[in-house]
Amino acid sequence: MKSIETIEGKMTPNDGKYAIVVGRWNAFVVESLLEGAVDSLLRHGVDEDNITIIRAPGAFEIPLVVQRAASSEKYDAIIALGAVIRGGTPHFEYVAGECTKGLSQVSLDFSIPVAFGVLTVDSIEQAIERSGTKAGNKGEEAAMSAFEMVSLLKAMEA
Ligand code: INI
């Protein structure tokens, strides 16, 4: 039978350049996401020199910072990390919604992988569960998605 061409990313070391854009809000959670993201990139063979951490005030500002990182053409992928935790007002919906929408817009406008590692959760407990305890570490997952996307987009060029 004729074999079917399959293009996919590999999880073997690549020399991509990664920017990690981190919101400062809810730092106790977000710093664990950052640790998870950096640790997983390093464990997959990414050189420290190929990782840049950029700090943004809050999740609302993350898309603009990611946009600047994308337009600089210095990076092959950008990992956005933050935590938006629901409070008693509709503020959460606006911050989480604009952040999510902005990140997918930048990814498509600049044709660059933007990994979504911004927690949007109902409680601090849910945030803790997703930043290195019982529900894994979403920073690590986002970094792995960026890593795979760098490899995949290179494979698609070949
Ligand atoms: N920013 C966050 O990153 N997480 C939050 O949970 C949050 N809440 O709850 O308000 C938050 N707000 C700040 C926002 O991102 C902007 O920094 C601020 O509104 C100034 O533009």
PDB file of C-alpha atoms and ligand atoms in Angstrom:
ATOM      1  CA  MET A   1       0.000   0.000   0.000  1.00  0.00           C
ATOM      2  CA  LYS A   2       1.245   3.482  -0.845  1.00  0.00           C
ATOM      3  CA  SER A   3       2.381   5.230   2.324  1.00  0.00           C
ATOM      4  CA  ILE A   4       0.566   8.404   3.356  1.00  0.00           C
ATOM      5  CA  GLU A   5       2.690  11.500   3.886  1.00  0.00           C
ATOM      6  CA  THR A   6       2.435  12.674   7.498  1.00  0.00           C
ATOM      7  CA  ILE A   7       4.016  15.894   8.723  1.00  0.00           C
ATOM      8  CA  GLU A   8       4.459  16.308  12.439  1.00  0.00           C
ATOM      9  CA  GLY A   9       6.622  17.984  15.035  1.00  0.00           C
ATOM     10  CA  LYS A  10       9.321  16.076  16.855  1.00  0.00           C
ATOM     11  CA  MET A  11      10.138  16.322  20.545  1.00  0.00           C
ATOM     12  CA  THR A  12      13.878  16.066  19.889  1.00  0.00           C
ATOM     13  CA  PRO A  13      16.032  19.150  20.664  1.00  0.00           C
ATOM     14  CA  ASN A  14      15.590  22.089  18.302  1.00  0.00           C
ATOM     15  CA  ASP A  15      17.415  25.396  18.097  1.00  0.00           C
ATOM     16  CA  GLY A  16      14.258  27.540  18.192  1.00  0.00           C
ATOM     17  CA  LYS A  17      14.204  30.804  20.116  1.00  0.00           C
ATOM     18  CA  TYR A  18      11.494  31.104  22.748  1.00  0.00           C
ATOM     19  CA  ALA A  19      10.027  34.154  24.470  1.00  0.00           C
ATOM     20  CA  ILE A  20       8.026  33.552  27.622  1.00  0.00           C
ATOM     21  CA  VAL A  21       5.664  36.441  28.406  1.00  0.00           C
ATOM     22  CA  VAL A  22       4.522  36.326  32.033  1.00  0.00           C
ATOM     23  CA  GLY A  23       1.847  38.357  33.809  1.00  0.00           C
ATOM     24  CA  ARG A  24       2.688  39.603  37.302  1.00  0.00           C
ATOM     25  CA  TRP A  25      -0.784  39.109  38.790  1.00  0.00           C
ATOM     26  CA  ASN A  26      -1.253  36.088  41.063  1.00  0.00           C
ATOM     27  CA  ALA A  27       2.513  35.672  41.199  1.00  0.00           C
ATOM     28  CA  PHE A  28       2.384  32.737  43.620  1.00  0.00           C
ATOM     29  CA  VAL A  29       0.723  30.681  40.862  1.00  0.00           C
ATOM     30  CA  VAL A  30       2.337  32.237  37.801  1.00  0.00           C
ATOM     31  CA  GLU A  31       5.895  31.735  39.068  1.00  0.00           C
ATOM     32  CA  SER A  32       5.163  27.982  39.237  1.00  0.00           C
ATOM     33  CA  LEU A  33       3.882  28.077  35.646  1.00  0.00           C
ATOM     34  CA  LEU A  34       7.102  29.850  34.653  1.00  0.00           C
ATOM     35  CA  GLU A  35       9.263  27.311  36.472  1.00  0.00           C
ATOM     36  CA  GLY A  36       7.406  24.485  34.735  1.00  0.00           C
ATOM     37  CA  ALA A  37       7.785  26.099  31.307  1.00  0.00           C
ATOM     38  CA  VAL A  38      11.510  26.822  31.666  1.00  0.00           C
ATOM     39  CA  ASP A  39      12.228  23.419  33.186  1.00  0.00           C
ATOM     40  CA  SER A  40      10.491  21.545  30.372  1.00  0.00           C
ATOM     41  CA  LEU A  41      12.250  23.565  27.641  1.00  0.00           C
ATOM     42  CA  LEU A  42      15.640  22.929  29.266  1.00  0.00           C
ATOM     43  CA  ARG A  43      14.890  19.220  29.735  1.00  0.00           C
ATOM     44  CA  HIS A  44      14.055  18.971  26.031  1.00  0.00           C
ATOM     45  CA  GLY A  45      17.453  20.372  25.107  1.00  0.00           C
ATOM     46  CA  VAL A  46      16.683  24.053  24.551  1.00  0.00           C
ATOM     47  CA  ASP A  47      19.712  26.192  25.347  1.00  0.00           C
ATOM     48  CA  GLU A  48      19.279  28.793  28.112  1.00  0.00           C
ATOM     49  CA  ASP A  49      20.508  31.435  25.657  1.00  0.00           C
ATOM     50  CA  ASN A  50      17.480  30.680  23.461  1.00  0.00           C
ATOM     51  CA  ILE A  51      14.962  31.542  26.199  1.00  0.00           C
ATOM     52  CA  THR A  52      13.906  35.112  27.051  1.00  0.00           C
ATOM     53  CA  ILE A  53      11.497  35.939  29.871  1.00  0.00           C
ATOM     54  CA  ILE A  54       9.440  39.127  29.457  1.00  0.00           C
ATOM     55  CA  ARG A  55       7.255  40.350  32.313  1.00  0.00           C
ATOM     56  CA  ALA A  56       3.909  42.106  31.703  1.00  0.00           C
ATOM     57  CA  PRO A  57       1.740  43.787  34.370  1.00  0.00           C
ATOM     58  CA  GLY A  58      -1.348  41.587  34.025  1.00  0.00           C
ATOM     59  CA  ALA A  59      -3.160  39.254  31.647  1.00  0.00           C
ATOM     60  CA  PHE A  60      -4.854  42.171  29.902  1.00  0.00           C
ATOM     61  CA  GLU A  61      -1.439  43.516  28.810  1.00  0.00           C
ATOM     62  CA  ILE A  62      -0.012  40.140  27.736  1.00  0.00           C
ATOM     63  CA  PRO A  63      -1.305  40.267  24.110  1.00  0.00           C
ATOM     64  CA  LEU A  64       0.379  43.611  23.358  1.00  0.00           C
ATOM     65  CA  VAL A  65       3.677  42.397  24.808  1.00  0.00           C
ATOM     66  CA  VAL A  66       3.347  39.185  22.805  1.00  0.00           C
ATOM     67  CA  GLN A  67       2.591  41.246  19.700  1.00  0.00           C
ATOM     68  CA  ARG A  68       5.804  43.258  20.174  1.00  0.00           C
ATOM     69  CA  ALA A  69       7.776  40.074  20.700  1.00  0.00           C
ATOM     70  CA  ALA A  70       6.262  38.631  17.508  1.00  0.00           C
ATOM     71  CA  SER A  71       6.937  41.744  15.424  1.00  0.00           C
ATOM     72  CA  SER A  72      10.583  41.827  16.592  1.00  0.00           C
ATOM     73  CA  GLU A  73      11.105  38.588  14.606  1.00  0.00           C
ATOM     74  CA  LYS A  74      13.570  37.471  17.289  1.00  0.00           C
ATOM     75  CA  TYR A  75      11.585  34.422  18.337  1.00  0.00           C
ATOM     76  CA  ASP A  76      10.258  31.228  16.775  1.00  0.00           C
ATOM     77  CA  ALA A  77       7.544  30.796  19.390  1.00  0.00           C
ATOM     78  CA  ILE A  78       6.053  32.710  22.287  1.00  0.00           C
ATOM     79  CA  ILE A  79       4.670  31.192  25.458  1.00  0.00           C
ATOM     80  CA  ALA A  80       2.094  33.316  27.306  1.00  0.00           C
ATOM     81  CA  LEU A  81       1.723  32.606  31.026  1.00  0.00           C
ATOM     82  CA  GLY A  82      -0.651  34.182  33.510  1.00  0.00           C
ATOM     83  CA  ALA A  83      -3.533  33.520  35.852  1.00  0.00           C
ATOM     84  CA  VAL A  84      -6.927  35.161  35.792  1.00  0.00           C
ATOM     85  CA  ILE A  85      -8.948  34.195  38.837  1.00  0.00           C
ATOM     86  CA  ARG A  86     -12.686  34.896  38.968  1.00  0.00           C
ATOM     87  CA  GLY A  87     -13.796  37.453  41.539  1.00  0.00           C
ATOM     88  CA  GLY A  88     -17.226  38.728  42.422  1.00  0.00           C
ATOM     89  CA  THR A  89     -17.599  41.074  39.439  1.00  0.00           C
ATOM     90  CA  PRO A  90     -17.633  40.729  35.615  1.00  0.00           C
ATOM     91  CA  HIS A  91     -14.019  42.015  35.520  1.00  0.00           C
ATOM     92  CA  PHE A  92     -12.764  38.443  35.103  1.00  0.00           C
ATOM     93  CA  GLU A  93     -14.723  37.932  31.879  1.00  0.00           C
ATOM     94  CA  TYR A  94     -13.238  41.027  30.272  1.00  0.00           C
ATOM     95  CA  VAL A  95      -9.641  40.358  31.285  1.00  0.00           C
ATOM     96  CA  ALA A  96      -9.752  36.644  30.405  1.00  0.00           C
ATOM     97  CA  GLY A  97     -11.673  37.240  27.168  1.00  0.00           C
ATOM     98  CA  GLU A  98      -9.436  40.006  25.848  1.00  0.00           C
ATOM     99  CA  CYS A  99      -6.297  38.084  26.733  1.00  0.00           C
ATOM    100  CA  THR A 100      -7.460  34.920  24.972  1.00  0.00           C
ATOM    101  CA  LYS A 101      -8.742  36.756  21.893  1.00  0.00           C
ATOM    102  CA  GLY A 102      -5.603  38.907  21.641  1.00  0.00           C
ATOM    103  CA  LEU A 103      -3.264  35.945  21.801  1.00  0.00           C
ATOM    104  CA  SER A 104      -4.949  34.005  19.009  1.00  0.00           C
ATOM    105  CA  GLN A 105      -5.060  37.178  16.912  1.00  0.00           C
ATOM    106  CA  VAL A 106      -1.298  37.745  17.288  1.00  0.00           C
ATOM    107  CA  SER A 107      -0.565  34.123  16.450  1.00  0.00           C
ATOM    108  CA  LEU A 108      -2.486  34.318  13.169  1.00  0.00           C
ATOM    109  CA  ASP A 109      -1.500  37.901  12.268  1.00  0.00           C
ATOM    110  CA  PHE A 110       2.212  37.170  12.686  1.00  0.00           C
ATOM    111  CA  SER A 111       2.110  33.490  11.761  1.00  0.00           C
ATOM    112  CA  ILE A 112       3.986  32.510  14.909  1.00  0.00           C
ATOM    113  CA  PRO A 113       3.087  29.882  17.496  1.00  0.00           C
ATOM    114  CA  VAL A 114       1.695  31.492  20.650  1.00  0.00           C
ATOM    115  CA  ALA A 115       1.176  28.915  23.380  1.00  0.00           C
ATOM    116  CA  PHE A 116      -1.722  29.642  25.717  1.00  0.00           C
ATOM    117  CA  GLY A 117      -0.598  29.087  29.290  1.00  0.00           C
ATOM    118  CA  VAL A 118      -2.931  31.597  30.878  1.00  0.00           C
ATOM    119  CA  LEU A 119      -5.099  29.993  33.545  1.00  0.00           C
ATOM    120  CA  THR A 120      -8.709  31.199  33.580  1.00  0.00           C
ATOM    121  CA  VAL A 121     -10.166  29.670  36.713  1.00  0.00           C
ATOM    122  CA  ASP A 122     -12.958  30.092  39.248  1.00  0.00           C
ATOM    123  CA  SER A 123     -10.847  29.846  42.382  1.00  0.00           C
ATOM    124  CA  ILE A 124      -7.367  30.019  43.821  1.00  0.00           C
ATOM    125  CA  GLU A 125      -7.652  26.294  44.524  1.00  0.00           C
ATOM    126  CA  GLN A 126      -8.211  25.557  40.813  1.00  0.00           C
ATOM    127  CA  ALA A 127      -5.219  27.764  39.966  1.00  0.00           C
ATOM    128  CA  ILE A 128      -2.974  25.894  42.410  1.00  0.00           C
ATOM    129  CA  GLU A 129      -4.155  22.537  41.032  1.00  0.00           C
ATOM    130  CA  ARG A 130      -3.065  23.588  37.533  1.00  0.00           C
ATOM    131  CA  SER A 131       0.296  25.082  38.450  1.00  0.00           C
ATOM    132  CA  GLY A 132       2.222  22.023  39.505  1.00  0.00           C
ATOM    133  CA  THR A 133      -0.039  20.004  41.772  1.00  0.00           C
ATOM    134  CA  LYS A 134      -2.850  17.540  41.053  1.00  0.00           C
ATOM    135  CA  ALA A 135      -3.896  18.776  37.604  1.00  0.00           C
ATOM    136  CA  GLY A 136      -0.338  19.124  36.263  1.00  0.00           C
ATOM    137  CA  ASN A 137       1.433  22.310  35.285  1.00  0.00           C
ATOM    138  CA  LYS A 138      -0.136  24.315  32.458  1.00  0.00           C
ATOM    139  CA  GLY A 139       3.106  26.252  32.004  1.00  0.00           C
ATOM    140  CA  GLU A 140       4.911  23.043  31.203  1.00  0.00           C
ATOM    141  CA  GLU A 141       2.147  21.985  28.790  1.00  0.00           C
ATOM    142  CA  ALA A 142       2.222  25.363  27.033  1.00  0.00           C
ATOM    143  CA  ALA A 143       6.006  25.170  26.649  1.00  0.00           C
ATOM    144  CA  MET A 144       5.730  21.697  25.145  1.00  0.00           C
ATOM    145  CA  SER A 145       3.138  22.876  22.677  1.00  0.00           C
ATOM    146  CA  ALA A 146       5.430  25.744  21.609  1.00  0.00           C
ATOM    147  CA  PHE A 147       8.349  23.320  21.318  1.00  0.00           C
ATOM    148  CA  GLU A 148       6.355  20.943  19.125  1.00  0.00           C
ATOM    149  CA  MET A 149       5.029  23.806  16.982  1.00  0.00           C
ATOM    150  CA  VAL A 150       8.562  25.076  16.242  1.00  0.00           C
ATOM    151  CA  SER A 151       9.480  21.620  15.009  1.00  0.00           C
ATOM    152  CA  LEU A 152       6.197  21.188  13.108  1.00  0.00           C
ATOM    153  CA  LEU A 153       6.424  24.520  11.255  1.00  0.00           C
ATOM    154  CA  LYS A 154      10.028  23.706  10.265  1.00  0.00           C
ATOM    155  CA  ALA A 155       8.910  20.300   8.995  1.00  0.00           C
ATOM    156  CA  MET A 156       6.139  21.958   6.953  1.00  0.00           C
ATOM    157  CA  GLU A 157       8.721  24.201   5.222  1.00  0.00           C
ATOM    158  CA  ALA A 158      10.836  21.237   4.107  1.00  0.00           C
TER     159      ALA A 158
HETATM  160  N1  INI B   1      -4.839  40.399  35.787  1.00  0.00           N
HETATM  161  C1  INI B   1      -4.450  39.089  35.858  1.00  0.00           C
HETATM  162  O1  INI B   1      -3.443  38.718  35.242  1.00  0.00           O
HETATM  163  N2  INI B   1      -5.160  38.208  36.597  1.00  0.00           N
HETATM  164  C2  INI B   1      -6.288  38.583  37.294  1.00  0.00           C
HETATM  165  O2  INI B   1      -6.885  37.697  37.962  1.00  0.00           O
HETATM  166  C3  INI B   1      -6.712  39.925  37.219  1.00  0.00           C
HETATM  167  N3  INI B   1      -7.892  40.338  37.933  1.00  0.00           N
HETATM  168  O3  INI B   1      -8.535  39.520  38.581  1.00  0.00           O
HETATM  169  O4  INI B   1      -8.273  41.508  37.906  1.00  0.00           O
HETATM  170  C4  INI B   1      -5.947  40.839  36.449  1.00  0.00           C
HETATM  171  N4  INI B   1      -6.308  42.118  36.347  1.00  0.00           N
HETATM  172  C5  INI B   1      -5.403  43.153  35.910  1.00  0.00           C
HETATM  173  C6  INI B   1      -5.422  43.354  34.409  1.00  0.00           C
HETATM  174  O5  INI B   1      -4.821  42.266  33.744  1.00  0.00           O
HETATM  175  C7  INI B   1      -4.649  44.622  34.027  1.00  0.00           C
HETATM  176  O6  INI B   1      -3.299  44.482  34.395  1.00  0.00           O
HETATM  177  C8  INI B   1      -5.219  45.884  34.702  1.00  0.00           C
HETATM  178  O7  INI B   1      -6.614  45.969  34.483  1.00  0.00           O
HETATM  179  C9  INI B   1      -4.529  47.150  34.146  1.00  0.00           C
HETATM  180  O8  INI B   1      -4.737  47.283  32.742  1.00  0.00           O
END
